[in-house]
CSV table of N, CA, C and O in Angstrom, one decimal:
chain,number,residue,atom,x,y,z
A,1,MET,N,16.3,-1.6,-6.1
A,1,MET,CA,16.2,-0.2,-5.8
A,1,MET,C,15.3,0.1,-4.7
A,1,MET,O,14.4,-0.7,-4.5
A,2,LEU,N,15.5,1.2,-4.0
A,2,LEU,CA,14.6,1.6,-3.0
A,2,LEU,C,13.5,2.5,-3.6
A,2,LEU,O,13.8,3.5,-4.3
A,3,VAL,N,12.2,2.2,-3.3
A,3,VAL,CA,11.1,3.0,-3.8
A,3,VAL,C,10.3,3.4,-2.5
A,3,VAL,O,10.0,2.6,-1.7
A,4,LEU,N,10.1,4.7,-2.4
A,4,LEU,CA,9.2,5.2,-1.3
A,4,LEU,C,7.8,5.4,-1.9
A,4,LEU,O,7.7,6.0,-3.0
A,5,ILE,N,6.9,4.8,-1.3
A,5,ILE,CA,5.5,4.9,-1.7
A,5,ILE,C,4.7,5.6,-0.7
A,5,ILE,O,4.7,5.3,0.5
A,6,THR,N,4.0,6.6,-1.2
A,6,THR,CA,3.0,7.3,-0.3
A,6,THR,C,1.7,7.3,-0.9
A,6,THR,O,1.5,7.2,-2.1
A,7,TYR,N,0.7,7.3,-0.1
A,7,TYR,CA,-0.7,7.2,-0.6
A,7,TYR,C,-1.6,8.0,0.3
A,7,TYR,O,-1.4,8.2,1.5
A,8,ASP,N,-2.7,8.5,-0.3
A,8,ASP,CA,-3.8,9.2,0.4
A,8,ASP,C,-5.1,8.6,-0.1
A,8,ASP,O,-5.4,8.8,-1.3
A,9,VAL,N,-5.8,7.9,0.7
A,9,VAL,CA,-7.1,7.3,0.3
A,9,VAL,C,-8.2,8.0,1.1
A,9,VAL,O,-8.1,8.1,2.3
A,10,GLN,N,-9.1,8.5,0.4
A,10,GLN,CA,-10.3,9.2,1.0
A,10,GLN,C,-11.2,8.2,1.7
A,10,GLN,O,-12.0,7.5,1.1
A,11,THR,N,-11.1,8.2,3.0
A,11,THR,CA,-11.8,7.2,3.8
A,11,THR,C,-13.2,7.7,4.0
A,11,THR,O,-14.1,6.8,4.5
A,12,SER,N,-13.6,8.9,3.8
A,12,SER,CA,-14.9,9.4,4.0
A,12,SER,C,-15.9,9.0,2.8
A,12,SER,O,-17.1,9.0,2.9
A,13,SER,N,-15.3,8.5,1.7
A,13,SER,CA,-16.1,8.1,0.6
A,13,SER,C,-16.5,6.6,0.8
A,13,SER,O,-15.9,5.9,1.6
A,14,GLU,N,-17.5,6.2,0.0
A,14,GLU,CA,-17.9,4.8,0.1
A,14,GLU,C,-16.8,3.8,-0.3
A,14,GLU,O,-16.2,4.0,-1.3
A,15,GLY,N,-16.5,2.9,0.6
A,15,GLY,CA,-15.5,1.9,0.3
A,15,GLY,C,-14.1,2.4,0.6
A,15,GLY,O,-13.1,1.7,0.4
A,16,GLY,N,-13.9,3.6,1.1
A,16,GLY,CA,-12.6,4.2,1.3
A,16,GLY,C,-11.8,3.5,2.4
A,16,GLY,O,-10.6,3.2,2.2
A,17,SER,N,-12.4,3.1,3.5
A,17,SER,CA,-11.7,2.4,4.5
A,17,SER,C,-11.2,1.0,4.0
A,17,SER,O,-10.1,0.6,4.3
A,18,ARG,N,-12.0,0.4,3.2
A,18,ARG,CA,-11.7,-0.9,2.7
A,18,ARG,C,-10.5,-0.7,1.7
A,18,ARG,O,-9.5,-1.5,1.7
A,19,ARG,N,-10.5,0.3,0.8
A,19,ARG,CA,-9.4,0.6,-0.1
A,19,ARG,C,-8.2,0.9,0.7
A,19,ARG,O,-7.1,0.4,0.3
A,20,LEU,N,-8.3,1.6,1.7
A,20,LEU,CA,-7.1,2.0,2.5
A,20,LEU,C,-6.4,0.7,3.1
A,20,LEU,O,-5.2,0.6,3.0
A,21,ARG,N,-7.2,-0.2,3.6
A,21,ARG,CA,-6.7,-1.5,4.2
A,21,ARG,C,-6.0,-2.3,3.1
A,21,ARG,O,-4.9,-2.9,3.3
A,22,LYS,N,-6.6,-2.3,1.9
A,22,LYS,CA,-6.1,-3.1,0.8
A,22,LYS,C,-4.8,-2.6,0.3
A,22,LYS,O,-3.8,-3.3,0.0
A,23,VAL,N,-4.7,-1.2,0.2
A,23,VAL,CA,-3.5,-0.6,-0.3
A,23,VAL,C,-2.4,-0.8,0.7
A,23,VAL,O,-1.2,-1.2,0.4
A,24,SER,N,-2.7,-0.7,2.0
A,24,SER,CA,-1.7,-0.9,3.1
A,24,SER,C,-1.2,-2.4,3.0
A,24,SER,O,0.0,-2.6,3.1
A,25,LYS,N,-2.1,-3.3,2.8
A,25,LYS,CA,-1.7,-4.7,2.8
A,25,LYS,C,-0.8,-5.0,1.6
A,25,LYS,O,0.2,-5.7,1.8
A,26,VAL,N,-1.1,-4.5,0.5
A,26,VAL,CA,-0.2,-4.7,-0.7
A,26,VAL,C,1.2,-4.1,-0.4
A,26,VAL,O,2.2,-4.8,-0.7
A,27,CYS,N,1.2,-2.9,0.1
A,27,CYS,CA,2.5,-2.3,0.4
A,27,CYS,C,3.3,-3.1,1.4
A,27,CYS,O,4.6,-3.2,1.3
A,28,GLN,N,2.7,-3.7,2.4
A,28,GLN,CA,3.3,-4.5,3.4
A,28,GLN,C,4.0,-5.7,2.8
A,28,GLN,O,4.9,-6.3,3.3
A,29,ASN,N,3.4,-6.2,1.7
A,29,ASN,CA,3.9,-7.4,1.0
A,29,ASN,C,5.3,-7.1,0.3
A,29,ASN,O,6.0,-8.0,0.0
A,30,TYR,N,5.6,-5.8,0.1
A,30,TYR,CA,6.8,-5.4,-0.6
A,30,TYR,C,7.8,-4.7,0.2
A,30,TYR,O,8.9,-4.5,-0.2
A,31,GLY,N,7.4,-4.2,1.4
A,31,GLY,CA,8.3,-3.4,2.1
A,31,GLY,C,7.9,-3.2,3.6
A,31,GLY,O,7.0,-3.9,4.1
A,32,GLN,N,8.4,-2.1,4.2
A,32,GLN,CA,8.0,-1.8,5.5
A,32,GLN,C,7.4,-0.4,5.7
A,32,GLN,O,7.8,0.5,5.0
A,33,ARG,N,6.5,-0.3,6.6
A,33,ARG,CA,5.8,1.0,6.9
A,33,ARG,C,6.8,1.8,7.7
A,33,ARG,O,7.4,1.3,8.7
A,34,VAL,N,7.1,3.0,7.3
A,34,VAL,CA,8.0,3.9,8.0
A,34,VAL,C,7.2,5.1,8.6
A,34,VAL,O,7.7,5.7,9.6
A,35,GLN,N,6.0,5.4,8.1
A,35,GLN,CA,5.1,6.3,8.7
A,35,GLN,C,3.7,6.0,8.2
A,35,GLN,O,3.6,5.2,7.3
A,36,ASN,N,2.7,6.6,8.8
A,36,ASN,CA,1.3,6.4,8.3
A,36,ASN,C,1.3,6.7,6.8
A,36,ASN,O,1.7,7.8,6.4
A,37,SER,N,0.8,5.8,6.0
A,37,SER,CA,0.7,5.9,4.6
A,37,SER,C,2.0,6.1,3.8
A,37,SER,O,2.0,6.7,2.7
A,38,VAL,N,3.1,5.7,4.4
A,38,VAL,CA,4.4,5.8,3.8
A,38,VAL,C,5.2,4.5,3.9
A,38,VAL,O,5.3,4.0,5.1
A,39,PHE,N,5.6,3.9,2.8
A,39,PHE,CA,6.3,2.6,2.8
A,39,PHE,C,7.6,2.7,2.1
A,39,PHE,O,7.7,3.4,1.1
A,40,GLU,N,8.7,2.0,2.6
A,40,GLU,CA,9.9,1.9,1.9
A,40,GLU,C,9.9,0.5,1.4
A,40,GLU,O,9.8,-0.5,2.1
A,41,CYS,N,10.2,0.3,0.1
A,41,CYS,CA,10.2,-1.0,-0.6
A,41,CYS,C,11.4,-1.2,-1.4
A,41,CYS,O,11.8,-0.3,-2.2
A,42,ILE,N,12.1,-2.3,-1.2
A,42,ILE,CA,13.3,-2.6,-2.0
A,42,ILE,C,12.8,-3.6,-3.0
A,42,ILE,O,12.5,-4.8,-2.7
A,43,VAL,N,12.8,-3.2,-4.3
A,43,VAL,CA,12.2,-4.0,-5.4
A,43,VAL,C,13.1,-3.8,-6.6
A,43,VAL,O,13.8,-2.9,-6.8
A,44,ASP,N,13.0,-4.8,-7.5
A,44,ASP,CA,13.6,-4.6,-8.8
A,44,ASP,C,12.5,-4.1,-9.8
A,44,ASP,O,11.4,-3.8,-9.4
A,45,SER,N,12.9,-3.8,-11.0
A,45,SER,CA,12.0,-3.1,-11.9
A,45,SER,C,10.7,-3.9,-12.2
A,45,SER,O,9.6,-3.4,-12.3
A,46,THR,N,10.9,-5.3,-12.3
A,46,THR,CA,9.7,-6.1,-12.5
A,46,THR,C,8.7,-6.1,-11.3
A,46,THR,O,7.5,-6.0,-11.5
A,47,GLN,N,9.3,-6.2,-10.1
A,47,GLN,CA,8.5,-6.1,-8.9
A,47,GLN,C,7.8,-4.7,-8.8
A,47,GLN,O,6.6,-4.7,-8.4
A,48,LEU,N,8.5,-3.7,-9.2
A,48,LEU,CA,7.9,-2.3,-9.1
A,48,LEU,C,6.7,-2.2,-10.1
A,48,LEU,O,5.6,-1.7,-9.7
A,49,LYS,N,6.8,-2.8,-11.3
A,49,LYS,CA,5.7,-2.8,-12.2
A,49,LYS,C,4.5,-3.5,-11.7
A,49,LYS,O,3.4,-3.1,-11.8
A,50,THR,N,4.8,-4.7,-11.1
A,50,THR,CA,3.7,-5.5,-10.5
A,50,THR,C,3.0,-4.8,-9.3
A,50,THR,O,1.8,-4.7,-9.2
A,51,LEU,N,3.9,-4.2,-8.5
A,51,LEU,CA,3.4,-3.4,-7.3
A,51,LEU,C,2.5,-2.3,-7.8
A,51,LEU,O,1.4,-2.1,-7.3
A,52,LYS,N,2.9,-1.5,-8.8
A,52,LYS,CA,2.2,-0.4,-9.3
A,52,LYS,C,0.8,-0.9,-9.9
A,52,LYS,O,-0.2,-0.2,-9.6
A,53,LEU,N,0.8,-2.0,-10.6
A,53,LEU,CA,-0.4,-2.5,-11.2
A,53,LEU,C,-1.4,-2.9,-10.1
A,53,LEU,O,-2.6,-2.6,-10.1
A,54,GLU,N,-0.9,-3.6,-9.0
A,54,GLU,CA,-1.7,-4.0,-7.9
A,54,GLU,C,-2.3,-2.7,-7.2
A,54,GLU,O,-3.5,-2.7,-7.0
A,55,LEU,N,-1.5,-1.8,-6.9
A,55,LEU,CA,-2.0,-0.6,-6.2
A,55,LEU,C,-3.0,0.2,-7.0
A,55,LEU,O,-4.0,0.7,-6.5
A,56,GLU,N,-2.6,0.4,-8.3
A,56,GLU,CA,-3.5,1.3,-9.1
A,56,GLU,C,-4.8,0.6,-9.4
A,56,GLU,O,-5.8,1.3,-9.8
A,57,SER,N,-4.9,-0.7,-9.3
A,57,SER,CA,-6.2,-1.4,-9.5
A,57,SER,C,-7.1,-1.2,-8.2
A,57,SER,O,-8.3,-1.5,-8.3
A,58,LEU,N,-6.5,-0.9,-7.1
A,58,LEU,CA,-7.2,-0.8,-5.9
A,58,LEU,C,-7.8,0.6,-5.6
A,58,LEU,O,-8.9,0.7,-5.0
A,59,ILE,N,-7.1,1.7,-6.0
A,59,ILE,CA,-7.6,3.0,-5.7
A,59,ILE,C,-8.6,3.5,-6.6
A,59,ILE,O,-8.8,3.0,-7.7
A,60,ASP,N,-9.3,4.5,-6.1
A,60,ASP,CA,-10.3,5.3,-6.9
A,60,ASP,C,-9.5,6.5,-7.4
A,60,ASP,O,-9.2,7.4,-6.6
A,61,LYS,N,-9.2,6.6,-8.7
A,61,LYS,CA,-8.3,7.6,-9.2
A,61,LYS,C,-9.0,9.0,-9.2
A,61,LYS,O,-8.3,10.0,-9.3
A,62,GLU,N,-10.3,9.0,-8.9
A,62,GLU,CA,-11.0,10.3,-8.8
A,62,GLU,C,-10.8,10.9,-7.4
A,62,GLU,O,-11.0,12.1,-7.2
A,63,LYS,N,-10.6,10.0,-6.4
A,63,LYS,CA,-10.6,10.5,-5.0
A,63,LYS,C,-9.3,10.2,-4.3
A,63,LYS,O,-9.0,10.9,-3.3
A,64,ASP,N,-8.5,9.2,-4.7
A,64,ASP,CA,-7.3,8.8,-4.0
A,64,ASP,C,-6.0,9.2,-4.8
A,64,ASP,O,-6.1,9.5,-5.9
A,65,SER,N,-4.9,9.1,-4.1
A,65,SER,CA,-3.6,9.3,-4.9
A,65,SER,C,-2.5,8.4,-4.4
A,65,SER,O,-2.5,8.0,-3.2
A,66,LEU,N,-1.6,8.1,-5.3
A,66,LEU,CA,-0.4,7.4,-5.0
A,66,LEU,C,0.8,8.2,-5.5
A,66,LEU,O,0.7,8.8,-6.6
A,67,ARG,N,1.9,8.1,-4.8
A,67,ARG,CA,3.2,8.7,-5.3
A,67,ARG,C,4.3,7.7,-5.1
A,67,ARG,O,4.4,7.0,-4.1
A,68,TYR,N,5.1,7.6,-6.1
A,68,TYR,CA,6.3,6.7,-6.1
A,68,TYR,C,7.6,7.6,-6.2
A,68,TYR,O,7.7,8.4,-7.1
A,69,TYR,N,8.5,7.4,-5.3
A,69,TYR,CA,9.8,8.1,-5.3
A,69,TYR,C,10.8,7.0,-5.5
A,69,TYR,O,11.1,6.2,-4.6
A,70,ARG,N,11.5,7.0,-6.6
A,70,ARG,CA,12.6,6.0,-6.9
A,70,ARG,C,13.9,6.6,-6.4
A,70,ARG,O,14.4,7.6,-6.9
A,71,LEU,N,14.4,6.0,-5.3
A,71,LEU,CA,15.7,6.4,-4.8
A,71,LEU,C,16.9,5.7,-5.3
A,71,LEU,O,18.0,6.0,-4.9
A,72,GLY,N,16.6,4.6,-6.1
A,72,GLY,CA,17.7,3.9,-6.7
A,72,GLY,C,18.4,2.9,-5.8
A,72,GLY,O,18.0,2.6,-4.7
A,73,ASN,N,19.6,2.4,-6.3
A,73,ASN,CA,20.3,1.4,-5.6
A,73,ASN,C,21.3,2.0,-4.5
A,73,ASN,O,21.7,1.3,-3.6
A,74,ASN,N,21.7,3.3,-4.7
A,74,ASN,CA,22.6,3.9,-3.7
A,74,ASN,C,21.8,4.8,-2.7
A,74,ASN,O,22.2,5.9,-2.4
A,75,TYR,N,20.7,4.2,-2.3
A,75,TYR,CA,19.8,5.0,-1.4
A,75,TYR,C,20.3,5.2,0.0
A,75,TYR,O,19.8,6.1,0.7
A,76,LYS,N,21.2,4.4,0.5
A,76,LYS,CA,21.7,4.6,1.9
A,76,LYS,C,22.3,5.9,2.1
A,76,LYS,O,22.2,6.4,3.3
A,77,THR,N,22.8,6.6,1.1
A,77,THR,CA,23.4,7.9,1.3
A,77,THR,C,22.3,9.0,1.2
A,77,THR,O,22.5,10.2,1.4
A,78,LYS,N,21.1,8.6,0.7
A,78,LYS,CA,20.0,9.6,0.4
A,78,LYS,C,18.9,9.6,1.5
A,78,LYS,O,18.1,10.5,1.5
A,79,VAL,N,19.0,8.7,2.4
A,79,VAL,CA,17.9,8.6,3.5
A,79,VAL,C,18.6,8.9,4.8
A,79,VAL,O,19.6,8.3,5.2
A,80,GLU,N,18.0,9.8,5.5
A,80,GLU,CA,18.4,10.2,6.9
A,80,GLU,C,17.2,10.1,7.8
A,80,GLU,O,16.1,10.6,7.5
A,81,HIS,N,17.4,9.5,8.9
A,81,HIS,CA,16.3,9.3,9.9
A,81,HIS,C,16.7,10.0,11.2
A,81,HIS,O,17.8,9.8,11.7
A,82,ILE,N,15.8,10.8,11.8
A,82,ILE,CA,16.0,11.4,13.1
A,82,ILE,C,14.7,11.2,13.9
A,82,ILE,O,13.6,11.3,13.4
A,83,GLY,N,14.9,10.7,15.1
A,83,GLY,CA,13.8,10.6,16.0
A,83,GLY,C,13.4,9.1,16.3
A,83,GLY,O,14.2,8.2,15.9
A,84,ALA,N,12.2,8.9,16.8
A,84,ALA,CA,11.8,7.6,17.2
A,84,ALA,C,11.4,6.7,16.0
A,84,ALA,O,11.4,7.2,14.9
A,85,LYS,N,11.2,5.5,16.3
A,85,LYS,CA,10.7,4.5,15.4
A,85,LYS,C,11.7,4.2,14.3
A,85,LYS,O,11.4,4.4,13.1
A,86,GLN,N,12.9,3.9,14.7
A,86,GLN,CA,14.0,3.6,13.8
A,86,GLN,C,13.6,2.3,13.0
A,86,GLN,O,13.1,1.4,13.5
A,87,SER,N,13.8,2.4,11.7
A,87,SER,CA,13.4,1.3,10.8
A,87,SER,C,14.6,0.3,10.7
A,87,SER,O,15.7,0.6,11.0
A,88,ILE,N,14.2,-0.9,10.3
A,88,ILE,CA,15.2,-2.0,10.1
A,88,ILE,C,15.8,-1.9,8.7
A,88,ILE,O,15.1,-1.4,7.8
A,89,ASP,N,17.0,-2.4,8.5
A,89,ASP,CA,17.6,-2.5,7.2
A,89,ASP,C,17.0,-3.7,6.5
A,89,ASP,O,17.3,-4.8,6.9
A,90,LEU,N,16.3,-3.5,5.4
A,90,LEU,CA,15.6,-4.6,4.7
A,90,LEU,C,16.6,-5.5,4.1
A,90,LEU,O,16.2,-6.7,3.7
A,91,GLU,N,17.8,-5.1,3.9
A,91,GLU,CA,18.8,-6.0,3.2
A,91,GLU,C,19.7,-6.7,4.2
A,91,GLU,O,20.5,-7.6,3.8
A,92,ASP,N,19.6,-6.5,5.5
A,92,ASP,CA,20.3,-7.2,6.5
A,92,ASP,C,19.7,-8.6,6.7
A,92,ASP,O,18.5,-8.7,6.5
A,93,PRO,N,20.5,-9.6,7.2
A,93,PRO,CA,19.9,-10.9,7.5
A,93,PRO,C,18.9,-10.8,8.6
A,93,PRO,O,19.1,-10.0,9.6
A,94,LEU,N,17.9,-11.6,8.5
A,94,LEU,CA,16.8,-11.6,9.6
A,94,LEU,C,17.1,-12.8,10.5
A,94,LEU,O,17.1,-13.9,10.0
A,95,ILE,N,17.3,-12.6,11.7
A,95,ILE,CA,17.6,-13.6,12.7
A,95,ILE,C,16.5,-13.8,13.7
A,95,ILE,O,16.1,-12.8,14.3
A,96,PHE,N,16.0,-15.0,13.8
A,96,PHE,CA,14.9,-15.2,14.7
A,96,PHE,C,15.4,-15.7,16.1
A,96,PHE,O,16.3,-16.4,16.2
């Protein structure tokens, strides 16, 4: 399924920049950045649970926020892109 993850980490607080980098790195392990603080991740339900546990252990729940949008398996009809920075299809073969 495609999951859209958005986050807002308060970088003005102590350790905020470090939390931001860690959240970004975890998201990069599961998907691709499509905008600042927005990632598209194709995961199964087990991977999503693991991803959520990893991210929620990193943030400060009093200052930061995470949002998960589950777009499901038929996401290709639900996502429309206009403008620069076209993303790659994560399910296409990767050719070097």
